[in-house]
Structure formats: structure tokens, C-alpha cells
Amino acid sequence: MGNHVIIQSNSTIGAVGFGYAFIEGAHRLIPHNGGVIVEDFVEIGANACVDRAKFGNTIIGAGTKIDNLVQIAHNVVIGKCCLIAAQVGVAGSCRLGDGVVLAGQVGLADNIEIGAGTMVGAQAGVMSSVPPGERLAWSPAIDVKEAVRVVAHILRLPKLSQELKRLTAKVEKLEAAKDDQGPG
């Protein structure tokens, strides 16, 4: 435990990770014999959980701030000065570079790397590694500019559906009128 570390109520540091192997027809817990290193000036909110590593250490870098109800799985390495908002889930063996920001309810798949300075918007699901400096949103996570375009298109769908119905009715009316005129 580093200097000037704040850990709020009901948080658990060093719990056994969620690591199982299917052996003889059953899920068996894999031993988690590693530890947790919490560097200087880290703050961990209430009801957070930082699991110990299977081997080596789970590491929370200096100056990182972790909000309430966050899950940091086994063997995760978090860089310096990261911000991790409430209800984020960081799966096993993820690596976060310095200055990463994860907004509320972000989920990271296991064994991925989030490059330094990357910002991930609320409720995004990151399924693969991300280079430094990216801005992501949506689920699965995509570039935030593309996410804005996707949302804009989704919001237009009701109007487009009405327009399609109107045009379909117009085409049907024109075809019926053509059929009424007989062969041309």
C-alpha cells in the first residue's frame, strides 16, 4: 500500500479473482497466489473490489482515482493518474496506460490493452485493444465521432420508416393506376 491512499467503506483489496478451469466435469477455482500493489495517492471508492493476481500482482498506478462499485479483476495493471467512474468492470489481465479515463458503466473484455490517454464514454463495451489517445463510445466501442453519427441515424429511423411507408403507398397507387389503364 502506497502513501496517501484512501480506500472508502466496504471496498475489498485482494479478493480471489474469478478464474476457473473446467476439470473433471466441474469448474474449479484456479489458485490466485499473487498480490495487489496500490501505489501512492490512489483513491478507491466505496464497495469497489480489486482482485489479487493469479501470479505476480494486480497494480493500481499512482494518482489513479477509482469510483464506487468498480470491479478490477485479477492481474490488471492500471497506469498512473487514471480515472475510473462508478460501475466500471475491468476484466482479468487488462492493461491501462497512464491517464486513461473510463466513464460510468464501461466494460472491458479480458486481456486487452487500453493505450495511454484514451477516454471511453459511459456504458461502452470495449472488446479489443485500443491505441493511445482514442476517444470511444457505444457498445461495442467505436470512435466517438462515428458513435455520434450512428446515434443520429438511429434517431432518424422513425421518420425514415414513415417516409418509406408513404413512398410504398405512392408506388402501389401508381402501379394500380397503370394496371387500370391496361396494356400500353
Tab-separated table of N, CA and C in Angstrom, residues 3 16 21 24-25 27 35 57-58 63 76 83 94 111 122 126 128-130 132 139 160 170 178 181-182:
chain	number	residue	atom	x	y	z
A	3	ASN	N	1.692	5.521	-0.108
A	3	ASN	CA	1.416	6.638	0.783
A	3	ASN	C	0.208	7.419	0.301
A	16	VAL	N	-10.009	-13.055	-4.048
A	16	VAL	CA	-9.670	-14.065	-5.051
A	16	VAL	C	-10.371	-13.699	-6.356
A	21	ALA	N	-11.023	-23.243	-14.067
A	21	ALA	CA	-10.705	-24.207	-15.121
A	21	ALA	C	-11.748	-25.319	-15.045
A	24	GLU	N	-12.597	-32.316	-14.845
A	24	GLU	CA	-13.416	-33.462	-14.447
A	24	GLU	C	-14.888	-33.087	-14.310
A	25	GLY	N	-15.389	-32.363	-15.303
A	25	GLY	CA	-16.811	-32.050	-15.359
A	25	GLY	C	-17.291	-30.935	-14.455
A	27	HIS	N	-16.331	-26.743	-12.785
A	27	HIS	CA	-15.498	-25.539	-12.759
A	27	HIS	C	-14.740	-25.506	-11.436
A	35	GLY	N	-0.521	-10.879	-5.638
A	35	GLY	CA	-0.899	-9.824	-4.708
A	35	GLY	C	-1.525	-8.643	-5.411
A	57	ASN	N	1.292	-9.467	-9.704
A	57	ASN	CA	0.471	-8.518	-8.964
A	57	ASN	C	-0.554	-7.823	-9.838
A	58	THR	N	-1.690	-7.528	-9.254
A	58	THR	CA	-2.624	-6.548	-9.797
A	58	THR	C	-2.066	-5.208	-9.335
A	63	GLY	N	-1.724	7.959	-8.252
A	63	GLY	CA	-2.625	9.040	-8.627
A	63	GLY	C	-3.927	8.609	-9.262
A	76	VAL	N	-4.818	-7.248	-13.459
A	76	VAL	CA	-4.978	-5.976	-14.166
A	76	VAL	C	-3.823	-5.058	-13.775
A	83	LEU	N	-8.657	7.718	-14.348
A	83	LEU	CA	-9.943	7.973	-13.702
A	83	LEU	C	-10.900	6.870	-14.113
A	94	CYS	N	-6.273	-7.068	-18.053
A	94	CYS	CA	-6.277	-5.840	-18.863
A	94	CYS	C	-5.111	-4.960	-18.436
A	111	ASN	N	-7.903	-9.391	-21.125
A	111	ASN	CA	-6.651	-9.467	-21.886
A	111	ASN	C	-6.534	-8.423	-22.989
A	122	ALA	N	-19.456	6.610	-21.319
A	122	ALA	CA	-20.316	5.809	-20.450
A	122	ALA	C	-20.979	4.650	-21.187
A	126	VAL	N	-15.746	-2.316	-24.482
A	126	VAL	CA	-14.503	-2.382	-25.250
A	126	VAL	C	-14.090	-3.843	-25.358
A	128	SER	N	-11.665	-5.093	-27.715
A	128	SER	CA	-10.314	-5.357	-28.209
A	128	SER	C	-9.400	-4.196	-27.831
A	129	SER	N	-8.110	-4.414	-27.967
A	129	SER	CA	-7.128	-3.405	-27.579
A	129	SER	C	-7.312	-2.111	-28.355
A	130	VAL	N	-6.913	-1.005	-27.718
A	130	VAL	CA	-7.119	0.330	-28.257
A	130	VAL	C	-5.790	1.081	-28.212
A	132	PRO	N	-3.160	4.390	-28.087
A	132	PRO	CA	-3.191	5.584	-27.244
A	132	PRO	C	-4.013	6.722	-27.857
A	139	SER	N	-21.495	0.550	-27.742
A	139	SER	CA	-21.186	-0.835	-27.443
A	139	SER	C	-21.611	-1.710	-28.616
A	160	LEU	N	-37.772	8.012	-41.086
A	160	LEU	CA	-37.479	7.284	-42.322
A	160	LEU	C	-38.485	6.161	-42.548
A	170	LYS	N	-47.454	5.243	-52.294
A	170	LYS	CA	-47.489	6.020	-53.542
A	170	LYS	C	-47.150	5.127	-54.737
A	178	LYS	N	-51.611	2.285	-63.306
A	178	LYS	CA	-51.050	1.776	-64.557
A	178	LYS	C	-51.791	0.506	-64.977
A	181	GLN	N	-55.155	1.192	-66.552
A	181	GLN	CA	-55.109	1.731	-67.917
A	181	GLN	C	-54.977	0.624	-68.954
A	182	GLY	N	-54.612	-0.549	-68.504
A	182	GLY	CA	-54.451	-1.666	-69.435
A	182	GLY	C	-53.111	-1.607	-70.135
